[in-house]
Short mmCIF file of the C-alpha atoms (twelve columns), coordinates in Angstrom:
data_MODEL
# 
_entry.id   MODEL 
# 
loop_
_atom_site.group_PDB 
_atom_site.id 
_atom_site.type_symbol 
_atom_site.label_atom_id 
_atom_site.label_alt_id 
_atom_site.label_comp_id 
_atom_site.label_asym_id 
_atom_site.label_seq_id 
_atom_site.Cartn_x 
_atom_site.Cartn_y 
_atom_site.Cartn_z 
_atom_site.pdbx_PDB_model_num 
ATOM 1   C CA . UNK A 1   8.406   12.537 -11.139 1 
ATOM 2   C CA . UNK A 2   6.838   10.128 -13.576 1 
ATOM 3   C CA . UNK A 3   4.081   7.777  -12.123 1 
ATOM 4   C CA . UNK A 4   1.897   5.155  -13.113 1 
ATOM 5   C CA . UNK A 5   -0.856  2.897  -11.483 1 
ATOM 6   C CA . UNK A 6   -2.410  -0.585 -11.338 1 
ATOM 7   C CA . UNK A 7   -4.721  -2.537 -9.056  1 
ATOM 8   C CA . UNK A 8   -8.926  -1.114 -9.559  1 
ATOM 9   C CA . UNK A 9   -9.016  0.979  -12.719 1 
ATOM 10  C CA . UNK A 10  -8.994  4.404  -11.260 1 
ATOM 11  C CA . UNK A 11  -6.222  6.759  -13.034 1 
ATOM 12  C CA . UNK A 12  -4.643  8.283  -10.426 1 
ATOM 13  C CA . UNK A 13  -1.746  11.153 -11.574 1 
ATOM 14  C CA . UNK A 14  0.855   12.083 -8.544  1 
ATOM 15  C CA . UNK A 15  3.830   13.993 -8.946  1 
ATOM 16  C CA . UNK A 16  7.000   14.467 -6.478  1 
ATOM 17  C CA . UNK A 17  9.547   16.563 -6.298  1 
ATOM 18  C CA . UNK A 18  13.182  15.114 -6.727  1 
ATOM 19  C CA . UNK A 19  13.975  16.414 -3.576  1 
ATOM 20  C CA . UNK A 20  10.839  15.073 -2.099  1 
ATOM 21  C CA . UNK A 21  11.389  11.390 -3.999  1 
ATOM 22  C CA . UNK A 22  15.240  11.660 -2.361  1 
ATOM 23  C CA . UNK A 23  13.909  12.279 1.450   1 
ATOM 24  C CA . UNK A 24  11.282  9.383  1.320   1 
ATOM 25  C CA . UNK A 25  13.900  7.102  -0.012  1 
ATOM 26  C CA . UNK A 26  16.440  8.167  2.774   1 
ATOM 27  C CA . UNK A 27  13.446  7.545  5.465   1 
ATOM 28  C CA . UNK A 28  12.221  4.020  3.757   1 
ATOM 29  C CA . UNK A 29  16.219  2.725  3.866   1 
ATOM 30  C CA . UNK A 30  16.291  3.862  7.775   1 
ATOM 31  C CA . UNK A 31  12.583  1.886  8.722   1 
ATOM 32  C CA . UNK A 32  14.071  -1.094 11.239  1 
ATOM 33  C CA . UNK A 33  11.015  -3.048 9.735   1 
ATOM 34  C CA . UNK A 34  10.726  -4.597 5.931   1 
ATOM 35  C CA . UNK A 35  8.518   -1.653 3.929   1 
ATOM 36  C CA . UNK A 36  5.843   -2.557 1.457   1 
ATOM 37  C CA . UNK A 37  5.440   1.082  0.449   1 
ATOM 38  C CA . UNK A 38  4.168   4.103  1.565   1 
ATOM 39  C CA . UNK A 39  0.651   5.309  1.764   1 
ATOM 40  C CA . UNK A 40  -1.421  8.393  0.696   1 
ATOM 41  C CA . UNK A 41  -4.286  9.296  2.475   1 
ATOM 42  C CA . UNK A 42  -6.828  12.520 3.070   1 
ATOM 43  C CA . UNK A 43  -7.553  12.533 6.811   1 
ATOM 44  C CA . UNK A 44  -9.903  16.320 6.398   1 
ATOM 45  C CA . UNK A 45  -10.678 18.942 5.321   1 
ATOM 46  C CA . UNK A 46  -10.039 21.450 8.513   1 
ATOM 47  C CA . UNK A 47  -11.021 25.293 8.039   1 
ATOM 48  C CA . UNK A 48  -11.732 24.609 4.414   1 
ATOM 49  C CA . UNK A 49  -8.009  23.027 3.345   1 
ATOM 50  C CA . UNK A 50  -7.195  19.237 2.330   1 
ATOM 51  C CA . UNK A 51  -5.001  17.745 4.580   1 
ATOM 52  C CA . UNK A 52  -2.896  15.017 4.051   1 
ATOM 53  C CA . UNK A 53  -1.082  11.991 5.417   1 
ATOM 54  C CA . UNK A 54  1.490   9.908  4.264   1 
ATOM 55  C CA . UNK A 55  2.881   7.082  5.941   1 
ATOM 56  C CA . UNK A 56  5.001   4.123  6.203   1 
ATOM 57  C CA . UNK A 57  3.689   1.065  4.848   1 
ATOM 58  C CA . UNK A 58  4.808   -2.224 7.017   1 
ATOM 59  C CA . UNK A 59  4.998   -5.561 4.580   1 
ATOM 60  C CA . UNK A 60  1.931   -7.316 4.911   1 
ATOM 61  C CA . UNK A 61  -0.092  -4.327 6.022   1 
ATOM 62  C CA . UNK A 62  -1.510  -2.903 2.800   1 
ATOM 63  C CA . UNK A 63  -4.760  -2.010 2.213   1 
ATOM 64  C CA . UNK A 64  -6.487  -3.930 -0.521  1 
ATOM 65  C CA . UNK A 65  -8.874  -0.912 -1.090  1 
ATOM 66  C CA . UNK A 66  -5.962  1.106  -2.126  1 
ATOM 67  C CA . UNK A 67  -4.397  1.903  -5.808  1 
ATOM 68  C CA . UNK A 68  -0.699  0.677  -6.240  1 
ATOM 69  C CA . UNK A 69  1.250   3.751  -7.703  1 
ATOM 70  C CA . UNK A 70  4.595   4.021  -8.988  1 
ATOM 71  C CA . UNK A 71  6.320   6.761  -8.900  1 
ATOM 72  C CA . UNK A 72  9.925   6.862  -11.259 1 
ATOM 73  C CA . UNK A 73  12.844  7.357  -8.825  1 
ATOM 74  C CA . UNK A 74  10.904  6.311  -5.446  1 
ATOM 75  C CA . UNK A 75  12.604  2.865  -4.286  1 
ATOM 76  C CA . UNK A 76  8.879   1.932  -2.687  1 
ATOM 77  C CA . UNK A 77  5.367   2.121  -4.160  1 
ATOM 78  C CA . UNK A 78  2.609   4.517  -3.191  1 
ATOM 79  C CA . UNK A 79  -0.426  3.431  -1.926  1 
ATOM 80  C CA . UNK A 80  -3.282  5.963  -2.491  1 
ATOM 81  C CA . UNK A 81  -6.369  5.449  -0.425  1 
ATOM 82  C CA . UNK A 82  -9.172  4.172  -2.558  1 
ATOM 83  C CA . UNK A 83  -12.168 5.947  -1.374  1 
ATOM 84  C CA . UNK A 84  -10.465 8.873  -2.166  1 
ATOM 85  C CA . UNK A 85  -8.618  8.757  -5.515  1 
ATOM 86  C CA . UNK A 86  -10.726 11.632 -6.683  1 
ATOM 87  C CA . UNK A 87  -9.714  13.727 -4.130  1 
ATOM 88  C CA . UNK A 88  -5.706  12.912 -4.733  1 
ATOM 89  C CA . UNK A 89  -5.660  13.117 -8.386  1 
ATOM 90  C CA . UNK A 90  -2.712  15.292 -9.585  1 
ATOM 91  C CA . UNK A 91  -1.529  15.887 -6.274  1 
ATOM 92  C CA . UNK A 92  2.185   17.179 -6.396  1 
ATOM 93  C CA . UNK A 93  4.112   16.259 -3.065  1 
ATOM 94  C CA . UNK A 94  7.378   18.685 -2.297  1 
ATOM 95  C CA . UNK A 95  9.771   18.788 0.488   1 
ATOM 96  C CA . UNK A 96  11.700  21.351 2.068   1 
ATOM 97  C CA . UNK A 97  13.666  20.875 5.228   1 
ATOM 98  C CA . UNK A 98  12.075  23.322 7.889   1 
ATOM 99  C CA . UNK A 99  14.147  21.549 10.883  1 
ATOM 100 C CA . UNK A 100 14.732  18.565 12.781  1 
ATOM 101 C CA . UNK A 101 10.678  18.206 13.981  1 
ATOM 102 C CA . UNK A 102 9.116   19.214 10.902  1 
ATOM 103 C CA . UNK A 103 8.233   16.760 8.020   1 
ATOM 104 C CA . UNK A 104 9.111   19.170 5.292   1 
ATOM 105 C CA . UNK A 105 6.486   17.519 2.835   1 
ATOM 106 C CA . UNK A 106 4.483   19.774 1.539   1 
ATOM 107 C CA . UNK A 107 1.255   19.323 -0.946  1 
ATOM 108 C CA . UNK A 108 -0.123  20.912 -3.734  1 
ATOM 109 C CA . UNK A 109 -3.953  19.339 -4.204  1 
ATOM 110 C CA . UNK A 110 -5.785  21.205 -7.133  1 
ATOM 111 C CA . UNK A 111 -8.713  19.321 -6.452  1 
ATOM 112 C CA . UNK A 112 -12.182 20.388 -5.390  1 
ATOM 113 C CA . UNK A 113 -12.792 20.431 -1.970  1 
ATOM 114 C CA . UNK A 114 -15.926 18.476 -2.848  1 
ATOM 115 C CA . UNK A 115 -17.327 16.719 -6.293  1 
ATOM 116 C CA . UNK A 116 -21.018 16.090 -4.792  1 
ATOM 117 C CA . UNK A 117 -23.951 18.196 -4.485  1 
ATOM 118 C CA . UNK A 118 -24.167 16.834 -0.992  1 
ATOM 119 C CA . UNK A 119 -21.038 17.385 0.126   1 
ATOM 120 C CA . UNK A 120 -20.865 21.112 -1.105  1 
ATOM 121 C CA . UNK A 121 -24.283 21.934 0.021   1 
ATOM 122 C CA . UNK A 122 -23.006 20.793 3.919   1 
ATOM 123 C CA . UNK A 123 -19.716 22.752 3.148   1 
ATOM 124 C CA . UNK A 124 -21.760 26.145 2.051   1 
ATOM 125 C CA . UNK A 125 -23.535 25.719 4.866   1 
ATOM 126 C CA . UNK A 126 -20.778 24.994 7.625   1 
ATOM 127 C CA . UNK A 127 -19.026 28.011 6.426   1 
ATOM 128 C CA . UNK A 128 -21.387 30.765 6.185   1 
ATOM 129 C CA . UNK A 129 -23.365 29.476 9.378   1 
ATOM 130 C CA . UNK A 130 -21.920 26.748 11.573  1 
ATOM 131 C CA . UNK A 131 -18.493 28.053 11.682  1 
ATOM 132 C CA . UNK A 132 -18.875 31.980 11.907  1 
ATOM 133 C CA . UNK A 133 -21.347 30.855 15.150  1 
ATOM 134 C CA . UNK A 134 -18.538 28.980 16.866  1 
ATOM 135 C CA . UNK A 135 -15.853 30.708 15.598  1 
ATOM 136 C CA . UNK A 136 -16.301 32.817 18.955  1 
ATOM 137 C CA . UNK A 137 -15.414 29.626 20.913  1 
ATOM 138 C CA . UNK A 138 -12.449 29.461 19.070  1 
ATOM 139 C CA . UNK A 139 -13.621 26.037 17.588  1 
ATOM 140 C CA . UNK A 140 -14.743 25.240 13.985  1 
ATOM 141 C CA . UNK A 141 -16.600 22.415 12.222  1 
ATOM 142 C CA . UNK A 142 -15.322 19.870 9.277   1 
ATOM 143 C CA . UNK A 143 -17.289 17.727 6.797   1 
ATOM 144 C CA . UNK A 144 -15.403 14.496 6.819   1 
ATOM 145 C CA . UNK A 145 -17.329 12.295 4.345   1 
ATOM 146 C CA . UNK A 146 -20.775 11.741 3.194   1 
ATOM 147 C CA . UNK A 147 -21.659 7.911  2.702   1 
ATOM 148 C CA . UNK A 148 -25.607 7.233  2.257   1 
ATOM 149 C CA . UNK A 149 -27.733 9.667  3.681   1 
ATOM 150 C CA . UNK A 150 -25.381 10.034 6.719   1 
ATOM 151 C CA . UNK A 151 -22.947 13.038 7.232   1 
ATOM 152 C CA . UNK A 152 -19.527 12.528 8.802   1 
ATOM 153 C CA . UNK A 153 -18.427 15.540 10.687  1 
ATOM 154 C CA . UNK A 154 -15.235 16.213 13.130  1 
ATOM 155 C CA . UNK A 155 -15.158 19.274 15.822  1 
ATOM 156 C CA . UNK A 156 -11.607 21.452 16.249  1 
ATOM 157 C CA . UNK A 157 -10.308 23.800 17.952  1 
ATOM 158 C CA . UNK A 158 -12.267 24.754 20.628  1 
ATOM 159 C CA . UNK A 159 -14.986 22.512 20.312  1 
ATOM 160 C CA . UNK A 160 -12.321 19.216 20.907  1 
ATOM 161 C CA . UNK A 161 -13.449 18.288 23.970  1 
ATOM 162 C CA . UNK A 162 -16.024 20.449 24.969  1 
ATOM 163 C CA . UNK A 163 -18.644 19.138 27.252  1 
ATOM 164 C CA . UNK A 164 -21.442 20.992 25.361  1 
ATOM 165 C CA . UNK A 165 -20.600 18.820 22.139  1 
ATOM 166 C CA . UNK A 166 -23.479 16.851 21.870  1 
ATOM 167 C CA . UNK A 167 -25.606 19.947 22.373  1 
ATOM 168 C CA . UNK A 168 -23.657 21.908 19.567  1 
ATOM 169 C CA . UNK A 169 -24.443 18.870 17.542  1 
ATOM 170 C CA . UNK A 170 -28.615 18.216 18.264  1 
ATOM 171 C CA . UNK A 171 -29.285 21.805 18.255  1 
ATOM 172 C CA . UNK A 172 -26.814 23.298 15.723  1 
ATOM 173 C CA . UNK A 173 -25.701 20.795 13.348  1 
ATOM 174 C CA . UNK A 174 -27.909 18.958 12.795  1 
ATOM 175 C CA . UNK A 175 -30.694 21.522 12.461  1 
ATOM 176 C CA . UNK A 176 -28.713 23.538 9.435   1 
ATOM 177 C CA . UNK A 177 -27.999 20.373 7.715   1 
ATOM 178 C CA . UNK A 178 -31.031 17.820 8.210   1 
ATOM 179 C CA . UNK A 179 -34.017 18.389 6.675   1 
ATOM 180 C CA . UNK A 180 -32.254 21.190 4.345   1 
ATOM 181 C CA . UNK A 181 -29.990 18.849 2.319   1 
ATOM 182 C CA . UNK A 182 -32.315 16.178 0.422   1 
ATOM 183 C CA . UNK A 183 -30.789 12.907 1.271   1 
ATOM 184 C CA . UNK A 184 -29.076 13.912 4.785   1 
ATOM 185 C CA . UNK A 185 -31.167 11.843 7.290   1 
ATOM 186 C CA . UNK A 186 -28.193 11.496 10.534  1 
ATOM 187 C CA . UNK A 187 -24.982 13.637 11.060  1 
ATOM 188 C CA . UNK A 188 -22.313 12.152 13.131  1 
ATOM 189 C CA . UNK A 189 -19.574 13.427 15.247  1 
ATOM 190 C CA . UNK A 190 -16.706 11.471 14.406  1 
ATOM 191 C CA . UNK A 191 -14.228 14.054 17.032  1 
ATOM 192 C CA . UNK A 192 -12.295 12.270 19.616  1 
ATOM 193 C CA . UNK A 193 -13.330 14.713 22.881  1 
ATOM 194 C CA . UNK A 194 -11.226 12.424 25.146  1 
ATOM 195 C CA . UNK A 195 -8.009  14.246 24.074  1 
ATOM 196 C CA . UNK A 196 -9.501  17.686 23.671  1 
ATOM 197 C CA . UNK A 197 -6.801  20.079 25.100  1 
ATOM 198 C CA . UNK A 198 -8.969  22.996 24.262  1 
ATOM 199 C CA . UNK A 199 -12.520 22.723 25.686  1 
ATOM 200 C CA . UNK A 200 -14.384 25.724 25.730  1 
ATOM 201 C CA . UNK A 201 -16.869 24.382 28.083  1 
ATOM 202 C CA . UNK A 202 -15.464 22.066 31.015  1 
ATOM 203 C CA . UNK A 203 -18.052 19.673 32.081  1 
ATOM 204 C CA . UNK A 204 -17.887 19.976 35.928  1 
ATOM 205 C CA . UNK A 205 -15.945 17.224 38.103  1 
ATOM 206 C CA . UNK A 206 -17.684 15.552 40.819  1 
# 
């Protein structure tokens, strides 16, 4: 359906299926809560994909970094994440009911994984050398963002919560990336290891 925005001049395009616009309106009229919208975020890129979140919107919890959206038929606004309106341009958002513990949204991003040189220089490089190396493990490497000369990365798979992180990260990462990409001076894990459930190294227990 239909959309249009206001808040920062950014153009944003999103499209939604009627079946899609019908579900979110059905899960909006059953929030216990007040809802100030609903909001549209990229949380990764994992094994070269986008992936996407969106969520309820409590009243008084919006983001003022975000674009106001609205979409014709939707009873609620849409509020895309700012920092990455780029990335969510022309996204069309479907639903199909797969069963009672599936979401059934499903998105259609023709974007770019990446617009920067940066960005696809780190990307080229995590998937013909980082990933392929690890892939053994049965873990793989994202690029999350790239904000100054710092790289954002998260670990999956087998690498969530391995012990030998930090050493995958000094001796791997950050020696294919640093140094090789002009402007990349730090690279950052941003993985939560705490709740790794598939470590490929376990740190011994004393």
């Amino acid at each position: 359906m239909a959309d249009k925005h206001t808040g920062p001049d950014k153009p944003v395009a999103l499209h939604f299926t009627v079946q899609a616009v019908e579900k979110l309106n059905e899960v909006v009229a059953g929030q216990p809560k007040p809802v100030a919208g609903l909001r549209l975020q990229l949380t990764g890129r994992p094994q070269g994909d986008f992936e996407h979140l969106l969520s309820i919107v409590e009243e008084g919890q919006e983001d003022a970094g975000d674009v106001r959206v609205e979409v014709g038929g939707l009873s609620v606004p849409v509020f895309v994440e700012g920092r990455n309106i780029a990335y969510l341009n022309g996204l069309k958002i479907q639903y199909e009911y797969k069963g009672p513990d599936r979401s059934g949204l499903e998105y259609a991003n023709p974007n770019p994984l990446w617009l920067g040189e940066a960005e696809m220089a780190i990307q080229e490089i995590i998937e013909t050398e980082l990933n392929p190396q690890i892939a053994a493990h049965g873990g793989f490497i994202s690029l999350l963002a790239v904000e100054g000369n710092t790289a954002y990365i998260q670990m999956g798979g087998g690498c969530q919560g391995c012990g030998m992180a930090d050493v995958t990260l000094k001796q791997g990462v950050e020696a294919s990336i640093i140094g090789v990409v002009p402007g990349i001076e730090h690279v950052v894990d941003n993985t939560d290891h705490a709740s790794g459930t598939n470590p490929y190294y376990e740190p011994s227990k004393k």
